[in-house]
Short mmCIF file of C-alpha atoms in Angstrom, two decimals:
data_model
loop_
_atom_site.label_atom_id
_atom_site.label_comp_id
_atom_site.label_asym_id
_atom_site.label_seq_id
_atom_site.Cartn_x
_atom_site.Cartn_y
_atom_site.Cartn_z
CA UNK A 27 8.83 -1.20 42.86
CA UNK A 28 9.60 -0.64 39.20
CA UNK A 29 9.07 -3.75 37.07
CA UNK A 30 10.70 -3.78 33.68
CA UNK A 31 10.12 -6.46 31.05
CA UNK A 32 13.26 -5.43 29.17
CA UNK A 33 16.53 -4.41 30.77
CA UNK A 34 20.01 -3.27 29.89
CA UNK A 35 20.91 -3.60 26.18
CA UNK A 36 17.53 -5.01 25.11
CA UNK A 37 15.77 -2.06 26.75
CA UNK A 38 18.23 0.28 25.07
CA UNK A 39 17.45 -1.31 21.67
CA UNK A 40 13.66 -1.06 22.15
CA UNK A 41 13.87 2.58 23.26
CA UNK A 42 16.11 3.41 20.31
CA UNK A 43 13.80 1.64 17.83
CA UNK A 44 10.77 3.45 19.26
CA UNK A 45 12.48 6.84 18.99
CA UNK A 46 13.57 6.24 15.38
CA UNK A 47 10.10 4.93 14.43
CA UNK A 48 8.38 7.90 16.08
CA UNK A 49 10.67 10.43 14.40
CA UNK A 50 10.15 8.72 11.01
CA UNK A 51 6.37 8.64 11.51
CA UNK A 52 6.32 12.35 12.46
CA UNK A 53 8.35 13.19 9.35
CA UNK A 54 6.02 11.17 7.12
CA UNK A 55 2.96 12.74 8.74
CA UNK A 56 4.31 16.26 8.09
CA UNK A 57 5.12 15.33 4.46
CA UNK A 58 1.61 13.94 4.02
CA UNK A 59 0.08 17.07 5.55
CA UNK A 60 2.06 19.37 3.26
CA UNK A 61 1.75 17.29 0.07
CA UNK A 62 -1.35 15.11 0.33
CA UNK A 63 -0.75 11.69 -1.19
CA UNK A 64 3.06 11.94 -0.88
CA UNK A 65 3.06 9.10 1.65
CA UNK A 66 -0.45 7.61 1.57
CA UNK A 67 -0.13 6.61 -2.11
CA UNK A 68 2.56 4.10 -1.11
CA UNK A 69 2.26 3.46 2.63
CA UNK A 70 -0.70 3.03 4.95
CA UNK A 71 0.04 5.47 7.77
CA UNK A 72 -2.56 3.83 10.04
CA UNK A 73 -0.59 0.57 9.97
CA UNK A 74 2.59 2.53 10.76
CA UNK A 75 0.78 4.10 13.73
CA UNK A 76 -0.18 0.63 14.98
CA UNK A 77 3.47 -0.47 14.84
CA UNK A 78 4.56 2.65 16.74
CA UNK A 79 1.89 2.11 19.40
CA UNK A 80 3.17 -1.44 19.97
CA UNK A 81 6.77 -0.18 20.17
CA UNK A 82 5.65 2.59 22.53
CA UNK A 83 3.99 0.09 24.87
CA UNK A 84 7.13 -2.07 24.86
CA UNK A 85 9.20 1.03 25.52
CA UNK A 86 7.10 1.88 28.60
CA UNK A 87 7.94 -1.54 30.06
CA UNK A 88 11.63 -1.14 29.29
CA UNK A 89 14.33 0.13 31.62
CA UNK A 90 14.93 3.84 30.97
CA UNK A 91 18.34 5.40 30.57
CA UNK A 92 18.93 7.43 33.73
CA UNK A 93 21.87 9.50 32.51
CA UNK A 94 20.82 13.03 31.65
CA UNK A 95 22.60 15.52 29.44
CA UNK A 96 23.23 19.20 30.10
CA UNK A 97 21.38 21.23 27.44
CA UNK A 98 23.73 22.35 24.70
CA UNK A 99 23.53 24.91 21.90
CA UNK A 100 22.38 22.10 19.62
CA UNK A 101 19.28 21.59 21.81
CA UNK A 102 18.35 25.25 21.45
CA UNK A 103 19.00 25.08 17.71
CA UNK A 104 16.67 22.06 17.40
CA UNK A 105 13.99 23.94 19.41
CA UNK A 106 14.33 26.92 17.05
CA UNK A 107 14.03 24.68 13.97
CA UNK A 108 10.97 22.90 15.41
CA UNK A 109 9.35 26.23 16.25
CA UNK A 110 9.89 27.58 12.72
CA UNK A 111 8.72 24.28 11.19
CA UNK A 112 5.61 24.31 13.41
CA UNK A 113 4.86 27.87 12.31
CA UNK A 114 5.24 26.97 8.62
CA UNK A 115 3.06 23.86 8.80
CA UNK A 116 0.31 25.62 10.78
CA UNK A 117 0.44 28.64 8.45
CA UNK A 118 0.10 26.45 5.34
CA UNK A 119 -2.75 24.43 6.83
CA UNK A 120 -4.69 27.46 8.08
CA UNK A 121 -3.98 29.73 5.08
CA UNK A 122 -7.68 30.08 4.29
CA UNK A 123 -8.57 31.33 7.80
CA UNK A 124 -8.76 35.00 8.74
CA UNK A 125 -6.65 34.48 11.87
CA UNK A 126 -4.05 32.29 10.17
CA UNK A 127 -1.05 34.37 11.30
CA UNK A 128 -2.25 34.60 14.91
CA UNK A 129 -3.01 30.85 15.10
CA UNK A 130 0.39 29.98 13.58
CA UNK A 131 2.24 32.33 15.94
CA UNK A 132 0.38 30.96 18.96
CA UNK A 133 1.07 27.32 18.03
CA UNK A 134 4.77 27.97 17.36
CA UNK A 135 5.13 29.81 20.70
CA UNK A 136 3.42 26.83 22.35
CA UNK A 137 5.92 24.43 20.72
CA UNK A 138 8.86 26.58 21.93
CA UNK A 139 7.50 26.83 25.51
CA UNK A 140 6.86 23.06 25.72
CA UNK A 141 10.35 22.25 24.44
CA UNK A 142 11.95 24.69 26.91
CA UNK A 143 9.93 23.25 29.83
CA UNK A 144 11.11 19.72 28.95
CA UNK A 145 14.69 20.95 28.68
CA UNK A 146 14.44 22.81 32.01
CA UNK A 147 13.04 19.74 33.78
CA UNK A 148 16.00 17.70 32.59
CA UNK A 149 18.34 20.34 33.99
CA UNK A 150 16.61 20.31 37.39
CA UNK A 151 16.81 16.52 37.61
CA UNK A 152 20.56 16.77 37.12
CA UNK B 22 44.16 -6.20 39.48
CA UNK B 23 41.84 -3.13 39.65
CA UNK B 24 42.67 -2.25 36.06
CA UNK B 25 41.67 -5.74 34.98
CA UNK B 26 38.37 -5.43 36.85
CA UNK B 27 37.70 -2.06 35.22
CA UNK B 28 38.42 -3.62 31.83
CA UNK B 29 36.01 -6.47 32.57
CA UNK B 30 33.33 -3.97 33.69
CA UNK B 31 33.84 -1.88 30.56
CA UNK B 32 33.45 -5.02 28.48
CA UNK B 33 30.24 -5.84 30.40
CA UNK B 34 28.66 -2.43 29.81
CA UNK B 35 29.87 -2.14 26.25
CA UNK B 36 27.08 -2.60 23.71
CA UNK B 37 27.08 -6.13 22.21
CA UNK B 38 27.65 -6.46 18.47
CA UNK B 39 24.17 -7.77 17.68
CA UNK B 40 22.54 -4.78 19.41
CA UNK B 41 24.73 -2.43 17.38
CA UNK B 42 23.78 -4.24 14.17
CA UNK B 43 20.07 -4.10 15.03
CA UNK B 44 20.33 -0.36 15.76
CA UNK B 45 22.04 0.24 12.43
CA UNK B 46 19.35 -1.89 10.72
CA UNK B 47 16.57 0.17 12.34
CA UNK B 48 18.15 3.42 11.18
CA UNK B 49 18.72 1.95 7.70
CA UNK B 50 15.04 0.91 7.41
CA UNK B 51 13.88 4.43 8.33
CA UNK B 52 16.29 6.01 5.86
CA UNK B 53 15.35 3.53 3.12
CA UNK B 54 11.67 4.40 3.63
CA UNK B 55 12.32 8.12 3.18
CA UNK B 56 14.59 7.50 0.16
CA UNK B 57 11.91 5.18 -1.34
CA UNK B 58 9.23 7.86 -0.97
CA UNK B 59 11.48 10.61 -2.34
CA UNK B 60 12.44 8.46 -5.32
CA UNK B 61 8.88 7.41 -6.13
CA UNK B 62 7.35 10.84 -5.63
CA UNK B 63 10.00 13.05 -7.17
CA UNK B 64 12.44 11.15 -9.36
CA UNK B 65 10.78 8.11 -10.91
CA UNK B 66 8.46 8.04 -13.90
CA UNK B 67 5.87 5.32 -13.56
CA UNK B 68 2.32 4.19 -14.10
CA UNK B 69 0.03 3.93 -11.11
CA UNK B 70 -3.03 1.77 -11.67
CA UNK B 71 -6.27 1.88 -9.68
CA UNK B 72 -8.89 -0.74 -10.45
CA UNK B 73 -12.39 -0.05 -9.12
CA UNK B 74 -14.54 -3.16 -9.18
CA UNK B 75 -17.85 -1.36 -9.58
CA UNK B 76 -19.87 -4.49 -8.87
CA UNK B 77 -18.03 -4.90 -5.57
CA UNK B 78 -19.37 -1.77 -3.89
CA UNK B 79 -22.27 0.66 -4.25
CA UNK B 80 -20.01 3.49 -3.01
CA UNK B 81 -18.03 4.15 -6.19
CA UNK B 82 -20.81 5.65 -8.31
CA UNK B 83 -23.20 8.43 -7.36
CA UNK B 84 -25.95 9.64 -7.10
CA UNK B 85 -27.50 6.43 -5.82
CA UNK B 86 -30.83 7.06 -7.59
CA UNK B 87 -29.09 6.82 -10.98
CA UNK B 88 -27.61 3.35 -10.36
CA UNK B 89 -29.10 -0.07 -9.63
CA UNK B 90 -28.24 -2.56 -6.92
CA UNK B 91 -25.54 -5.20 -7.49
CA UNK B 92 -26.42 -7.98 -9.90
CA UNK B 93 -24.45 -11.19 -10.49
CA UNK B 94 -24.54 -12.93 -13.85
CA UNK B 95 -22.15 -15.65 -15.02
CA UNK B 96 -19.53 -14.88 -12.32
CA UNK B 97 -19.62 -11.14 -13.08
CA UNK B 98 -21.04 -8.79 -10.50
CA UNK B 99 -22.05 -5.44 -11.93
CA UNK B 100 -24.11 -2.32 -11.35
CA UNK B 101 -26.43 -0.78 -13.95
CA UNK B 102 -26.47 2.86 -14.91
CA UNK B 103 -30.16 3.78 -14.69
CA UNK B 104 -29.82 7.52 -15.32
CA UNK B 105 -27.56 9.78 -17.33
CA UNK B 106 -24.62 11.64 -15.72
CA UNK B 107 -23.34 9.27 -13.06
CA UNK B 108 -20.31 10.54 -11.15
CA UNK B 109 -17.18 8.77 -9.98
CA UNK B 110 -14.12 9.94 -7.98
CA UNK B 111 -10.57 8.67 -8.40
CA UNK B 112 -7.22 9.36 -6.74
CA UNK B 113 -4.60 11.11 -8.87
CA UNK B 114 -0.97 10.87 -7.68
CA UNK B 115 1.35 13.90 -7.73
CA UNK B 116 3.24 14.52 -10.94
CA UNK B 117 0.60 12.85 -13.14
CA UNK B 118 0.70 13.99 -16.77
CA UNK B 119 -1.82 11.67 -18.44
CA UNK B 120 -4.82 9.81 -17.08
CA UNK B 121 -6.19 6.83 -18.96
CA UNK B 122 -9.71 5.69 -18.09
CA UNK B 123 -10.70 2.16 -19.09
CA UNK B 124 -14.24 0.95 -18.56
CA UNK B 125 -15.89 -2.43 -18.93
CA UNK B 126 -19.59 -2.23 -19.83
CA UNK B 127 -22.25 -4.29 -21.53
CA UNK B 128 -23.59 -3.04 -24.85
CA UNK B 129 -27.25 -2.36 -24.18
CA UNK B 130 -27.35 0.87 -26.16
CA UNK B 131 -30.23 1.80 -28.45
CA UNK B 132 -29.23 2.56 -32.04
CA UNK B 133 -27.27 5.77 -32.65
CA UNK B 134 -26.76 6.47 -28.97
CA UNK B 135 -23.38 7.39 -27.46
CA UNK B 136 -21.44 6.79 -24.28
CA UNK B 137 -19.15 9.55 -22.94
CA UNK B 138 -16.65 9.88 -20.13
CA UNK B 139 -15.94 13.33 -18.73
CA UNK B 140 -13.26 14.69 -16.41
CA UNK B 141 -13.80 17.80 -14.30
CA UNK B 142 -11.82 20.78 -15.55
CA UNK B 143 -13.16 23.61 -13.44
CA UNK B 144 -14.18 24.38 -9.87
CA UNK B 145 -17.69 25.10 -11.18
CA UNK B 146 -18.53 21.51 -12.20
CA UNK B 147 -17.46 21.93 -15.80
CA UNK B 148 -16.25 18.77 -17.58
CA UNK B 149 -14.07 17.93 -20.54
CA UNK B 150 -15.64 14.84 -22.14
CA UNK B 151 -14.62 12.21 -24.68
CA UNK B 152 -16.90 9.83 -26.55
CA UNK B 153 -15.88 6.22 -25.97
CA UNK B 154 -18.68 4.38 -27.78
CA UNK B 155 -21.27 4.94 -30.45
CA UNK B 156 -23.96 2.33 -31.08
CA UNK B 157 -24.70 1.69 -34.73
CA UNK B 158 -28.07 0.91 -36.32
CA UNK B 159 -27.40 -2.83 -36.16
CA UNK B 160 -24.93 -3.53 -33.42
CA UNK B 161 -22.69 -6.61 -33.63
CA UNK B 162 -21.87 -6.24 -29.95
CA UNK B 163 -25.37 -6.29 -28.54
CA UNK B 164 -25.42 -7.68 -24.97
CA UNK B 165 -21.68 -8.30 -25.12
CA UNK B 166 -19.19 -7.08 -22.52
CA UNK B 167 -16.95 -4.41 -24.07
CA UNK B 168 -13.85 -2.59 -22.87
CA UNK B 169 -13.15 0.95 -24.05
CA UNK B 170 -10.67 3.57 -22.90
CA UNK B 171 -9.93 7.24 -23.27
CA UNK B 172 -7.14 9.60 -22.24
CA UNK B 173 -7.07 12.97 -20.49
CA UNK B 174 -4.05 15.28 -20.27
CA UNK B 175 -3.82 16.86 -16.84
CA UNK B 176 -2.40 20.21 -17.98
CA UNK B 177 -3.77 20.48 -21.52
CA UNK B 178 -7.30 19.57 -20.41
CA UNK B 179 -6.84 21.75 -17.27
CA UNK B 180 -8.16 18.98 -15.02
CA UNK B 181 -9.39 20.19 -11.65
CA UNK B 182 -8.44 18.13 -8.59
CA UNK B 183 -10.04 18.40 -5.18
CA UNK B 184 -7.94 16.90 -2.36
CA UNK B 185 -5.90 14.96 -4.96
CA UNK B 186 -9.14 13.49 -6.34
CA UNK B 187 -10.59 13.88 -9.81
CA UNK B 188 -14.29 13.76 -10.53
CA UNK B 189 -15.33 11.83 -13.65
CA UNK B 190 -18.77 11.30 -15.15
CA UNK B 191 -20.23 8.48 -17.20
CA UNK B 192 -22.86 9.77 -19.55
CA UNK B 193 -25.24 7.52 -21.46
CA UNK B 194 -27.42 10.25 -22.92
CA UNK B 195 -30.28 7.84 -23.81
CA UNK B 196 -30.94 7.34 -20.08
CA UNK B 197 -32.18 10.92 -19.66
CA UNK B 198 -35.49 11.03 -17.78
CA UNK B 199 -37.35 12.73 -20.64
CA UNK B 200 -36.33 10.13 -23.25
CA UNK B 201 -39.10 7.64 -22.38
CA UNK B 202 -38.47 5.44 -25.42
CA UNK B 203 -34.87 4.66 -24.50
CA UNK B 204 -34.35 5.35 -20.81
CA UNK B 205 -35.21 1.80 -19.76
CA UNK B 206 -32.09 0.44 -21.53
CA UNK B 207 -29.81 0.34 -18.49
CA UNK B 208 -26.04 0.01 -18.98
CA UNK B 209 -24.26 -2.61 -16.85
CA UNK B 210 -20.78 -1.55 -15.59
CA UNK B 211 -18.26 -4.15 -14.40
CA UNK B 212 -15.09 -2.20 -13.58
CA UNK B 213 -13.27 1.09 -14.13
CA UNK B 214 -9.49 1.05 -14.41
CA UNK B 215 -7.55 4.29 -14.01
CA UNK B 216 -3.93 4.43 -15.17
CA UNK B 217 -2.07 7.54 -14.09
CA UNK B 218 1.13 8.16 -16.07
CA UNK B 219 3.41 9.94 -13.64
CA UNK B 220 6.37 11.84 -15.03
CA UNK B 221 9.34 12.17 -12.68
CA UNK B 222 11.98 14.85 -12.22
CA UNK B 223 14.59 12.99 -14.33
CA UNK B 224 12.25 12.54 -17.32
CA UNK B 225 11.03 16.15 -17.14
CA UNK B 226 14.60 17.50 -17.09
CA UNK B 227 15.46 15.21 -20.03
CA UNK B 228 12.47 16.77 -21.84
CA UNK B 229 14.17 20.15 -21.43
CA UNK B 230 12.05 21.51 -18.59
CA UNK B 231 13.95 23.77 -16.20
CA UNK B 232 14.65 22.32 -12.73
CA UNK B 233 12.13 24.66 -11.05
CA UNK B 234 9.44 23.87 -13.64
CA UNK B 235 10.12 20.13 -13.31
CA UNK B 236 9.95 20.32 -9.50
CA UNK B 237 6.66 22.25 -9.66
CA UNK B 238 5.36 19.63 -12.10
CA UNK B 239 6.16 16.62 -9.91
CA UNK B 240 4.67 18.27 -6.85
CA UNK B 241 1.49 19.48 -8.56
#
């Protein structure tokens, strides 16, 4: 039997907060990776990670929204953007390596495949 | 009757006001954070100060064989320079134009000796250095704590950063190994204060830099 500490609107709020915090953290992490010191000069990212971990744990014990959406064009657009972004970040971080292009291509293909698998699973559940 | 029940159910499942407000607040906090970082990194001109309490940790200065262990004297904990050319690393924020180095040290210099601070300006361990103190024949400051500072221009002095960090050296020439007569006169160091003057996009554009140049400047 599923036991949830948070239900209904409270669960919805915790899940929402976790998603926003995670997205913000990912954005800050990418900014820090591209321009070192952009974030860490002002904010301790380790403390932010601690906060996200706590929110993540609370989110696990919260009731999940069962309604699933049919994938739209927007989903595919987001996947494309994430793939390109992944390529750019990997390329910039591995610029000094001989196989930089191959590594970047491989990682961006991996991002695209993972996103499509998640999207496909959602479709099947519907 | 059914319509009324549907209305009641809709009211029940509708998100309460306080949940809506909290969701908006969460989004606002995230947005504020990103705006804060963008403003501070790109737009604002400011001074960022790092104070390194040298007496607090043995990790700030290197190599370890050119410094002493911590010593406490009259509420001041310090470390002595026991050899010449002692190195020190400091963070330099993006967009920094000028770096001011302030150092607190005790005057234990032999007559006519000098104290220099250098900042790395090349990948090959080359340094641009400035003299911050010169001991006279009869010093009035002997055994007194002194504070001196010097400035480096990031672009004009072509300072070289490694992972956003700048290497500095402290050079008390009289501590060279071969100068037996003077190399026992160790120099106590209390703290090093680094003030980075960061010039933002607005100030750079006001100073007639083109937008692209200004953007490159704040991100460099």
